[in-house]
PDB file of C-alpha atoms in Angstrom:
ATOM      1  CA  MET A   1     -20.268 -10.852  -8.273  1.00  0.00           C
ATOM      2  CA  GLN A   2     -17.122 -11.874  -6.394  1.00  0.00           C
ATOM      3  CA  GLN A   3     -13.860 -10.185  -5.576  1.00  0.00           C
ATOM      4  CA  HIS A   4     -10.652 -11.975  -4.622  1.00  0.00           C
ATOM      5  CA  THR A   5      -7.788 -11.487  -2.212  1.00  0.00           C
ATOM      6  CA  LEU A   6      -4.677 -13.500  -1.427  1.00  0.00           C
ATOM      7  CA  ALA A   7      -4.975 -16.734   0.518  1.00  0.00           C
ATOM      8  CA  GLY A   8      -1.623 -16.083   2.213  1.00  0.00           C
ATOM      9  CA  GLU A   9       1.258 -13.664   2.636  1.00  0.00           C
ATOM     10  CA  ILE A  10       3.933 -12.770   0.059  1.00  0.00           C
ATOM     11  CA  THR A  11       7.332 -11.301   0.945  1.00  0.00           C
ATOM     12  CA  GLN A  12      10.032 -10.041  -1.423  1.00  0.00           C
ATOM     13  CA  ILE A  13      13.201  -7.999  -0.964  1.00  0.00           C
ATOM     14  CA  GLY A  14      14.983  -6.168  -3.755  1.00  0.00           C
ATOM     15  CA  VAL A  15      16.463  -2.959  -5.123  1.00  0.00           C
ATOM     16  CA  GLY A  16      14.424  -0.134  -6.647  1.00  0.00           C
ATOM     17  CA  LEU A  17      15.198   0.781 -10.254  1.00  0.00           C
ATOM     18  CA  HIS A  18      15.527   4.524  -9.771  1.00  0.00           C
ATOM     19  CA  SER A  19      16.428   4.928  -6.092  1.00  0.00           C
ATOM     20  CA  GLY A  20      18.857   2.018  -5.856  1.00  0.00           C
ATOM     21  CA  VAL A  21      17.466   1.492  -2.339  1.00  0.00           C
ATOM     22  CA  SER A  22      16.742  -2.019  -1.071  1.00  0.00           C
ATOM     23  CA  THR A  23      13.216  -2.480   0.271  1.00  0.00           C
ATOM     24  CA  GLN A  24      11.057  -5.280   1.615  1.00  0.00           C
ATOM     25  CA  VAL A  25       7.501  -5.754   0.414  1.00  0.00           C
ATOM     26  CA  ARG A  26       4.875  -7.815   2.265  1.00  0.00           C
ATOM     27  CA  ILE A  27       1.578  -8.366   0.466  1.00  0.00           C
ATOM     28  CA  LEU A  28      -1.260  -9.393   2.764  1.00  0.00           C
ATOM     29  CA  PRO A  29      -4.918 -10.345   2.312  1.00  0.00           C
ATOM     30  CA  ALA A  30      -7.319  -7.399   2.578  1.00  0.00           C
ATOM     31  CA  GLU A  31     -11.040  -7.029   3.186  1.00  0.00           C
ATOM     32  CA  ALA A  32     -13.548  -7.052   0.346  1.00  0.00           C
ATOM     33  CA  GLY A  33     -14.016  -3.587  -1.113  1.00  0.00           C
ATOM     34  CA  SER A  34     -10.771  -2.208   0.324  1.00  0.00           C
ATOM     35  CA  GLY A  35      -8.931  -2.350  -2.996  1.00  0.00           C
ATOM     36  CA  ARG A  36      -5.165  -2.508  -3.447  1.00  0.00           C
ATOM     37  CA  TYR A  37      -3.213  -0.097  -1.240  1.00  0.00           C
ATOM     38  CA  PHE A  38       0.314   0.554   0.010  1.00  0.00           C
ATOM     39  CA  VAL A  39       1.379   1.080   3.623  1.00  0.00           C
ATOM     40  CA  ARG A  40       4.758   2.739   4.340  1.00  0.00           C
ATOM     41  CA  VAL A  41       5.691   0.649   7.395  1.00  0.00           C
ATOM     42  CA  ASP A  42       9.050   2.447   7.755  1.00  0.00           C
ATOM     43  CA  LEU A  43       7.252   5.618   8.832  1.00  0.00           C
ATOM     44  CA  LEU A  44       5.841   6.191  12.310  1.00  0.00           C
ATOM     45  CA  ASP A  45       2.214   6.830  11.416  1.00  0.00           C
ATOM     46  CA  LEU A  46       2.076   3.972   8.857  1.00  0.00           C
ATOM     47  CA  PRO A  47       0.593   6.165   6.102  1.00  0.00           C
ATOM     48  CA  ILE A  48      -1.693   4.446   3.603  1.00  0.00           C
ATOM     49  CA  ILE A  49      -1.421   5.251  -0.099  1.00  0.00           C
ATOM     50  CA  PRO A  50      -4.310   3.916  -2.190  1.00  0.00           C
ATOM     51  CA  ALA A  51      -3.544   2.423  -5.606  1.00  0.00           C
ATOM     52  CA  GLN A  52      -5.906   4.837  -7.318  1.00  0.00           C
ATOM     53  CA  VAL A  53      -5.630   7.336 -10.155  1.00  0.00           C
ATOM     54  CA  ALA A  54      -6.153  10.245  -7.748  1.00  0.00           C
ATOM     55  CA  ALA A  55      -2.990   9.261  -5.853  1.00  0.00           C
ATOM     56  CA  VAL A  56      -0.640   9.479  -8.873  1.00  0.00           C
ATOM     57  CA  SER A  57       2.040  12.084  -8.155  1.00  0.00           C
ATOM     58  CA  HIS A  58       4.774  11.391 -10.724  1.00  0.00           C
ATOM     59  CA  THR A  59       4.995   9.650 -14.114  1.00  0.00           C
ATOM     60  CA  VAL A  60       8.571  10.084 -15.371  1.00  0.00           C
ATOM     61  CA  LEU A  61       9.899   6.632 -16.417  1.00  0.00           C
ATOM     62  CA  SER A  62       7.691   4.990 -13.786  1.00  0.00           C
ATOM     63  CA  THR A  63       4.444   5.570 -11.926  1.00  0.00           C
ATOM     64  CA  GLN A  64       4.577   7.041  -8.437  1.00  0.00           C
ATOM     65  CA  LEU A  65       1.736   7.226  -5.947  1.00  0.00           C
ATOM     66  CA  GLY A  66       1.684   9.723  -3.111  1.00  0.00           C
ATOM     67  CA  LYS A  67      -0.295  11.099  -0.213  1.00  0.00           C
ATOM     68  CA  GLY A  68       0.977  14.379   1.194  1.00  0.00           C
ATOM     69  CA  GLU A  69       4.750  14.149   1.498  1.00  0.00           C
ATOM     70  CA  VAL A  70       4.774  10.344   1.424  1.00  0.00           C
ATOM     71  CA  ALA A  71       5.227   8.401  -1.811  1.00  0.00           C
ATOM     72  CA  VAL A  72       5.969   4.999  -3.276  1.00  0.00           C
ATOM     73  CA  ARG A  73       7.497   4.725  -6.727  1.00  0.00           C
ATOM     74  CA  THR A  74       7.601   2.218  -9.608  1.00  0.00           C
ATOM     75  CA  VAL A  75       4.374   0.530  -8.599  1.00  0.00           C
ATOM     76  CA  GLU A  76       3.301  -0.537 -12.086  1.00  0.00           C
ATOM     77  CA  HIS A  77       4.806  -4.046 -12.314  1.00  0.00           C
ATOM     78  CA  LEU A  78       3.478  -5.175  -8.946  1.00  0.00           C
ATOM     79  CA  LEU A  79       0.049  -3.673  -9.583  1.00  0.00           C
ATOM     80  CA  ALA A  80      -0.054  -5.284 -13.026  1.00  0.00           C
ATOM     81  CA  ALA A  81       0.704  -8.654 -11.426  1.00  0.00           C
ATOM     82  CA  LEU A  82      -2.017  -8.254  -8.798  1.00  0.00           C
ATOM     83  CA  SER A  83      -4.684  -7.116 -11.254  1.00  0.00           C
ATOM     84  CA  GLY A  84      -3.601  -9.536 -13.981  1.00  0.00           C
ATOM     85  CA  MET A  85      -3.818 -12.444 -11.537  1.00  0.00           C
ATOM     86  CA  GLY A  86      -7.240 -11.344 -10.258  1.00  0.00           C
ATOM     87  CA  VAL A  87      -6.309  -9.890  -6.846  1.00  0.00           C
ATOM     88  CA  ASP A  88      -8.856  -7.146  -6.179  1.00  0.00           C
ATOM     89  CA  ASN A  89      -7.940  -6.443  -2.550  1.00  0.00           C
ATOM     90  CA  ALA A  90      -4.422  -6.397  -1.104  1.00  0.00           C
ATOM     91  CA  ARG A  91      -2.511  -4.632   1.656  1.00  0.00           C
ATOM     92  CA  ILE A  92       1.010  -3.929   0.358  1.00  0.00           C
ATOM     93  CA  GLU A  93       3.416  -3.115   3.186  1.00  0.00           C
ATOM     94  CA  ILE A  94       6.701  -1.562   2.050  1.00  0.00           C
ATOM     95  CA  ASP A  95       9.599  -0.275   4.155  1.00  0.00           C
ATOM     96  CA  GLY A  96      10.992   2.212   1.643  1.00  0.00           C
ATOM     97  CA  PRO A  97      10.195   4.610  -1.204  1.00  0.00           C
ATOM     98  CA  GLU A  98      10.258   2.270  -4.203  1.00  0.00           C
ATOM     99  CA  VAL A  99       8.932  -1.166  -5.128  1.00  0.00           C
ATOM    100  CA  PRO A 100      11.803  -3.574  -5.921  1.00  0.00           C
ATOM    101  CA  LEU A 101      12.464  -4.118  -9.628  1.00  0.00           C
ATOM    102  CA  LEU A 102      13.451  -7.773  -9.091  1.00  0.00           C
ATOM    103  CA  ASP A 103      14.286  -9.209 -12.552  1.00  0.00           C
ATOM    104  CA  GLY A 104      12.647  -6.299 -14.388  1.00  0.00           C
ATOM    105  CA  SER A 105       9.421  -8.162 -15.094  1.00  0.00           C
ATOM    106  CA  ALA A 106       6.367  -9.221 -13.103  1.00  0.00           C
ATOM    107  CA  SER A 107       7.156 -12.946 -13.159  1.00  0.00           C
ATOM    108  CA  VAL A 108       8.340 -13.159  -9.553  1.00  0.00           C
ATOM    109  CA  TRP A 109       5.148 -11.488  -8.364  1.00  0.00           C
ATOM    110  CA  THR A 110       2.861 -13.689 -10.472  1.00  0.00           C
ATOM    111  CA  ALA A 111       4.672 -16.831  -9.327  1.00  0.00           C
ATOM    112  CA  ASN A 112       4.259 -15.734  -5.697  1.00  0.00           C
ATOM    113  CA  ILE A 113       0.555 -15.063  -6.206  1.00  0.00           C
ATOM    114  CA  ALA A 114       0.024 -18.424  -7.913  1.00  0.00           C
ATOM    115  CA  GLN A 115       1.833 -20.153  -5.066  1.00  0.00           C
ATOM    116  CA  VAL A 116      -0.259 -18.675  -2.238  1.00  0.00           C
ATOM    117  CA  GLY A 117      -3.501 -18.750  -4.209  1.00  0.00           C
ATOM    118  CA  LEU A 118      -6.644 -16.648  -3.957  1.00  0.00           C
ATOM    119  CA  VAL A 119      -9.806 -16.691  -1.879  1.00  0.00           C
ATOM    120  CA  SER A 120     -13.138 -15.366  -3.138  1.00  0.00           C
ATOM    121  CA  GLN A 121     -14.984 -12.562  -1.371  1.00  0.00           C
ATOM    122  CA  PRO A 122     -18.701 -11.982  -1.993  1.00  0.00           C
ATOM    123  CA  VAL A 123     -19.566  -8.329  -2.540  1.00  0.00           C
ATOM    124  CA  ASN A 124     -22.754  -6.588  -3.549  1.00  0.00           C
ATOM    125  CA  ASN A 125     -23.524  -4.129  -6.330  1.00  0.00           C
ATOM    126  CA  GLN A 126     -20.326  -4.796  -8.316  1.00  0.00           C
ATOM    127  CA  VAL A 127     -21.124  -3.872 -11.927  1.00  0.00           C
ATOM    128  CA  THR A 128     -18.600  -4.270 -14.741  1.00  0.00           C
ATOM    129  CA  LYS A 129     -18.420  -0.973 -16.591  1.00  0.00           C
ATOM    130  CA  VAL A 130     -18.459  -0.856 -20.389  1.00  0.00           C
ATOM    131  CA  ILE A 131     -16.794   1.788 -22.566  1.00  0.00           C
ATOM    132  CA  THR A 132     -19.503   2.945 -25.004  1.00  0.00           C
ATOM    133  CA  GLU A 133     -17.630   5.652 -26.925  1.00  0.00           C
ATOM    134  CA  PRO A 134     -13.975   6.177 -27.906  1.00  0.00           C
ATOM    135  CA  ILE A 135     -11.805   8.013 -25.364  1.00  0.00           C
ATOM    136  CA  TRP A 136      -8.455   9.307 -26.666  1.00  0.00           C
ATOM    137  CA  VAL A 137      -5.323  10.942 -25.285  1.00  0.00           C
ATOM    138  CA  TYR A 138      -2.431  11.846 -27.563  1.00  0.00           C
ATOM    139  CA  GLN A 139       0.810  13.797 -27.747  1.00  0.00           C
ATOM    140  CA  GLY A 140       2.358  14.193 -31.172  1.00  0.00           C
ATOM    141  CA  ASP A 141       2.114  10.797 -32.875  1.00  0.00           C
ATOM    142  CA  ALA A 142       1.909   8.967 -29.529  1.00  0.00           C
ATOM    143  CA  PHE A 143      -1.529   8.022 -28.261  1.00  0.00           C
ATOM    144  CA  VAL A 144      -3.518   5.748 -25.993  1.00  0.00           C
ATOM    145  CA  CYS A 145      -7.239   5.167 -26.201  1.00  0.00           C
ATOM    146  CA  ALA A 146     -10.142   3.105 -24.932  1.00  0.00           C
ATOM    147  CA  LEU A 147     -12.452   1.828 -27.666  1.00  0.00           C
ATOM    148  CA  PRO A 148     -15.810   0.063 -27.393  1.00  0.00           C
ATOM    149  CA  ALA A 149     -15.265  -3.691 -27.681  1.00  0.00           C
ATOM    150  CA  PRO A 150     -16.979  -6.973 -26.751  1.00  0.00           C
ATOM    151  CA  GLU A 151     -14.110  -7.996 -24.457  1.00  0.00           C
ATOM    152  CA  THR A 152     -11.263  -6.357 -22.570  1.00  0.00           C
ATOM    153  CA  ARG A 153      -8.129  -6.285 -24.697  1.00  0.00           C
ATOM    154  CA  PHE A 154      -4.775  -4.500 -24.513  1.00  0.00           C
ATOM    155  CA  SER A 155      -2.894  -3.712 -27.744  1.00  0.00           C
ATOM    156  CA  TYR A 156       0.367  -1.787 -28.021  1.00  0.00           C
ATOM    157  CA  GLY A 157       2.757  -0.578 -30.691  1.00  0.00           C
ATOM    158  CA  ILE A 158       6.300   0.786 -30.374  1.00  0.00           C
ATOM    159  CA  ASP A 159       8.753   2.112 -32.955  1.00  0.00           C
ATOM    160  CA  PHE A 160      12.494   2.606 -32.361  1.00  0.00           C
ATOM    161  CA  ASP A 161      15.334   3.436 -34.756  1.00  0.00           C
ATOM    162  CA  LEU A 162      17.453   0.651 -33.271  1.00  0.00           C
ATOM    163  CA  PRO A 163      17.226  -2.377 -35.608  1.00  0.00           C
ATOM    164  CA  ALA A 164      17.016  -4.876 -32.732  1.00  0.00           C
ATOM    165  CA  ILE A 165      13.705  -3.311 -31.642  1.00  0.00           C
ATOM    166  CA  GLY A 166      12.231  -1.584 -34.688  1.00  0.00           C
ATOM    167  CA  ASN A 167       8.449  -1.567 -35.030  1.00  0.00           C
ATOM    168  CA  GLN A 168       6.608  -4.037 -32.805  1.00  0.00           C
ATOM    169  CA  TRP A 169       2.959  -4.717 -32.049  1.00  0.00           C
ATOM    170  CA  HIS A 170       1.305  -7.097 -29.628  1.00  0.00           C
ATOM    171  CA  SER A 171      -2.225  -7.708 -28.368  1.00  0.00           C
ATOM    172  CA  TRP A 172      -3.469  -9.562 -25.303  1.00  0.00           C
ATOM    173  CA  SER A 173      -7.076 -10.204 -24.323  1.00  0.00           C
ATOM    174  CA  VAL A 174      -8.532 -10.759 -20.865  1.00  0.00           C
ATOM    175  CA  THR A 175     -10.838 -13.764 -20.722  1.00  0.00           C
ATOM    176  CA  THR A 176     -13.780 -13.707 -18.346  1.00  0.00           C
ATOM    177  CA  GLU A 177     -12.730 -16.938 -16.621  1.00  0.00           C
ATOM    178  CA  LEU A 178     -10.318 -16.003 -13.832  1.00  0.00           C
ATOM    179  CA  LYS A 179      -8.007 -19.035 -13.968  1.00  0.00           C
ATOM    180  CA  LYS A 180      -7.560 -18.784 -17.727  1.00  0.00           C
ATOM    181  CA  ALA A 181      -7.025 -15.028 -17.569  1.00  0.00           C
ATOM    182  CA  SER A 182      -4.387 -15.240 -14.833  1.00  0.00           C
ATOM    183  CA  ALA A 183      -2.585 -18.127 -16.561  1.00  0.00           C
ATOM    184  CA  SER A 184      -2.563 -16.189 -19.827  1.00  0.00           C
ATOM    185  CA  PHE A 185      -1.199 -13.062 -18.129  1.00  0.00           C
ATOM    186  CA  ALA A 186       1.474 -15.030 -16.235  1.00  0.00           C
ATOM    187  CA  ALA A 187       2.665 -16.729 -19.428  1.00  0.00           C
ATOM    188  CA  GLN A 188       2.331 -14.017 -22.067  1.00  0.00           C
ATOM    189  CA  ILE A 189       2.813 -10.635 -20.381  1.00  0.00           C
ATOM    190  CA  ALA A 190       4.349 -10.955 -16.900  1.00  0.00           C
ATOM    191  CA  PRO A 191       7.753 -12.368 -18.054  1.00  0.00           C
ATOM    192  CA  ALA A 192       8.499  -9.345 -20.293  1.00  0.00           C
ATOM    193  CA  ARG A 193      11.316  -7.284 -18.769  1.00  0.00           C
ATOM    194  CA  THR A 194      11.863  -3.542 -18.700  1.00  0.00           C
ATOM    195  CA  PHE A 195      14.252  -2.298 -21.356  1.00  0.00           C
ATOM    196  CA  GLY A 196      16.517   0.680 -21.922  1.00  0.00           C
ATOM    197  CA  LEU A 197      18.537   2.257 -24.722  1.00  0.00           C
ATOM    198  CA  LEU A 198      22.309   2.280 -24.368  1.00  0.00           C
ATOM    199  CA  HIS A 199      22.741   5.872 -25.556  1.00  0.00           C
ATOM    200  CA  GLN A 200      20.322   7.166 -22.874  1.00  0.00           C
ATOM    201  CA  ILE A 201      21.799   5.438 -19.838  1.00  0.00           C
ATOM    202  CA  GLU A 202      24.533   7.954 -18.994  1.00  0.00           C
ATOM    203  CA  HIS A 203      22.109  10.889 -19.182  1.00  0.00           C
ATOM    204  CA  LEU A 204      19.531   9.135 -16.988  1.00  0.00           C
ATOM    205  CA  GLN A 205      22.175   8.299 -14.393  1.00  0.00           C
ATOM    206  CA  LYS A 206      23.387  11.925 -14.331  1.00  0.00           C
ATOM    207  CA  THR A 207      19.830  13.086 -13.641  1.00  0.00           C
ATOM    208  CA  GLY A 208      19.591  10.750 -10.636  1.00  0.00           C
ATOM    209  CA  LEU A 209      17.551   8.007 -12.271  1.00  0.00           C
ATOM    210  CA  ILE A 210      18.086   4.237 -12.755  1.00  0.00           C
ATOM    211  CA  LYS A 211      20.525   4.022  -9.821  1.00  0.00           C
ATOM    212  CA  GLY A 212      19.430   0.426  -9.302  1.00  0.00           C
ATOM    213  CA  GLY A 213      19.426  -0.598 -12.957  1.00  0.00           C
ATOM    214  CA  SER A 214      21.758  -3.322 -14.212  1.00  0.00           C
ATOM    215  CA  LEU A 215      22.051  -5.956 -16.922  1.00  0.00           C
ATOM    216  CA  ASP A 216      20.485  -8.368 -14.411  1.00  0.00           C
ATOM    217  CA  ASN A 217      17.201  -6.487 -14.139  1.00  0.00           C
ATOM    218  CA  ALA A 218      16.779  -4.684 -17.472  1.00  0.00           C
ATOM    219  CA  LEU A 219      17.337  -5.381 -21.143  1.00  0.00           C
ATOM    220  CA  VAL A 220      19.709  -2.882 -22.752  1.00  0.00           C
ATOM    221  CA  CYS A 221      19.764  -2.252 -26.500  1.00  0.00           C
ATOM    222  CA  GLY A 222      22.419  -0.499 -28.567  1.00  0.00           C
ATOM    223  CA  PRO A 223      23.157  -0.013 -32.294  1.00  0.00           C
ATOM    224  CA  GLU A 224      24.727  -3.477 -32.498  1.00  0.00           C
ATOM    225  CA  GLY A 225      21.856  -5.209 -30.744  1.00  0.00           C
ATOM    226  CA  TRP A 226      21.036  -6.400 -27.231  1.00  0.00           C
ATOM    227  CA  LEU A 227      23.819  -6.253 -24.643  1.00  0.00           C
ATOM    228  CA  ASN A 228      22.297  -9.034 -22.550  1.00  0.00           C
ATOM    229  CA  PRO A 229      20.450 -11.564 -24.684  1.00  0.00           C
ATOM    230  CA  PRO A 230      18.582 -13.836 -25.016  1.00  0.00           C
ATOM    231  CA  LEU A 231      15.123 -12.283 -25.035  1.00  0.00           C
ATOM    232  CA  ARG A 232      12.224 -14.191 -23.496  1.00  0.00           C
ATOM    233  CA  PHE A 233      10.034 -13.297 -26.503  1.00  0.00           C
ATOM    234  CA  ALA A 234      10.976 -11.995 -29.934  1.00  0.00           C
ATOM    235  CA  ASN A 235       8.862  -8.921 -29.142  1.00  0.00           C
ATOM    236  CA  GLU A 236       9.630  -8.709 -25.426  1.00  0.00           C
ATOM    237  CA  PRO A 237       9.879  -4.868 -25.391  1.00  0.00           C
ATOM    238  CA  VAL A 238       6.325  -4.279 -26.613  1.00  0.00           C
ATOM    239  CA  ARG A 239       4.964  -6.971 -24.297  1.00  0.00           C
ATOM    240  CA  HIS A 240       6.585  -5.060 -21.439  1.00  0.00           C
ATOM    241  CA  LYS A 241       4.744  -1.928 -22.545  1.00  0.00           C
ATOM    242  CA  ILE A 242       1.482  -3.872 -22.209  1.00  0.00           C
ATOM    243  CA  LEU A 243       2.621  -4.855 -18.711  1.00  0.00           C
ATOM    244  CA  ASP A 244       3.104  -1.180 -17.865  1.00  0.00           C
ATOM    245  CA  LEU A 245      -0.278  -0.266 -19.351  1.00  0.00           C
ATOM    246  CA  VAL A 246      -2.058  -2.981 -17.370  1.00  0.00           C
ATOM    247  CA  GLY A 247      -0.366  -1.760 -14.187  1.00  0.00           C
ATOM    248  CA  ASP A 248      -1.225   1.876 -14.799  1.00  0.00           C
ATOM    249  CA  LEU A 249      -4.855   1.218 -15.758  1.00  0.00           C
ATOM    250  CA  SER A 250      -5.264  -1.049 -12.719  1.00  0.00           C
ATOM    251  CA  LEU A 251      -5.457   2.222 -10.795  1.00  0.00           C
ATOM    252  CA  LEU A 252      -9.048   2.394 -12.062  1.00  0.00           C
ATOM    253  CA  GLY A 253      -9.811  -0.422  -9.605  1.00  0.00           C
ATOM    254  CA  THR A 254     -11.290  -2.754 -12.206  1.00  0.00           C
ATOM    255  CA  PHE A 255     -10.839  -2.735 -15.975  1.00  0.00           C
ATOM    256  CA  PRO A 256     -13.837  -1.546 -17.976  1.00  0.00           C
ATOM    257  CA  ILE A 257     -14.781  -3.695 -20.955  1.00  0.00           C
ATOM    258  CA  ALA A 258     -12.884  -1.962 -23.759  1.00  0.00           C
ATOM    259  CA  HIS A 259     -10.054  -2.319 -26.249  1.00  0.00           C
ATOM    260  CA  PHE A 260      -7.156  -0.322 -24.802  1.00  0.00           C
ATOM    261  CA  LEU A 261      -4.932   0.626 -27.725  1.00  0.00           C
ATOM    262  CA  ALA A 262      -1.620   2.482 -27.385  1.00  0.00           C
ATOM    263  CA  TYR A 263       1.203   3.554 -29.679  1.00  0.00           C
ATOM    264  CA  LYS A 264       4.538   4.989 -28.495  1.00  0.00           C
ATOM    265  CA  ALA A 265       2.810   6.035 -25.281  1.00  0.00           C
ATOM    266  CA  SER A 266       4.199   6.618 -21.771  1.00  0.00           C
ATOM    267  CA  HIS A 267       3.196   6.329 -18.129  1.00  0.00           C
ATOM    268  CA  ASN A 268       2.022   9.922 -18.357  1.00  0.00           C
ATOM    269  CA  LEU A 269      -0.324   9.199 -21.264  1.00  0.00           C
ATOM    270  CA  HIS A 270      -1.539   5.985 -19.605  1.00  0.00           C
ATOM    271  CA  ILE A 271      -2.528   7.934 -16.502  1.00  0.00           C
ATOM    272  CA  GLN A 272      -4.115  10.698 -18.570  1.00  0.00           C
ATOM    273  CA  LEU A 273      -6.329   8.084 -20.216  1.00  0.00           C
ATOM    274  CA  ALA A 274      -7.269   6.609 -16.838  1.00  0.00           C
ATOM    275  CA  GLN A 275      -8.281  10.077 -15.649  1.00  0.00           C
ATOM    276  CA  ARG A 276     -10.298  10.703 -18.812  1.00  0.00           C
ATOM    277  CA  ILE A 277     -12.130   7.410 -18.285  1.00  0.00           C
ATOM    278  CA  LEU A 278     -13.031   8.524 -14.766  1.00  0.00           C
ATOM    279  CA  ASP A 279     -14.081  11.948 -16.068  1.00  0.00           C
ATOM    280  CA  PHE A 280     -16.474  10.223 -18.483  1.00  0.00           C
ATOM    281  CA  GLY A 281     -18.108   8.543 -15.503  1.00  0.00           C
ATOM    282  CA  PHE A 282     -16.802   5.031 -15.977  1.00  0.00           C
TER     283      PHE A 282
END
């Protein structure tokens, strides 16, 4: 069984969605078995924050990881890109509190990863875990679950009153061949951008959120339709929800073989499912 890390260094600078703060991210190769982890290089003791379920400290409109008083927010798009492209081990150096939103998708990250390439790392005793019984988390009519399946698949449904979004479903499967899986992720899921609802923006801004949001890095939908078309896919919003789910479940380290199915879920429910999976011993 092999793991993979980057064959070179990646650097990006951008503004965080919620903080509005500009940060620089450097992603470096890491040793086999070290996993994906963040390093706050702007702080004196260079604290390390592992990209693991146990480190999740906040899940309101993004996923935040923390260790003590130190945190890094909106990690889901970058982590989705790393896991979706097959990067098991990576040192992510960041000089601020939030990962840059860039264009609102994971396309910049996947393009960077494809450009530098991967190197294989032999490791011992790596066993792919298999979900053998349904595991559910729900709140009202929203739910996310892991179902026994012959291959790893992510399926998502959303339902909004706004006609431009409405009810959407999408499904994406992870092939066992790394190059095909990463190409599929880069083409079908990574380009889907984050989206927001026009009537919620003022409230979110008043509560100190989305300070870095703009029509350049997020799709915005109102009663009359999209404020900043065109969409990259007809169902771009639900594909972005799969992107978020992949990023959140990447905190498990590796994806168990299962069908991950979600409907109207959230970062909070995603993380609850990840914790339940760990509680079941997977």
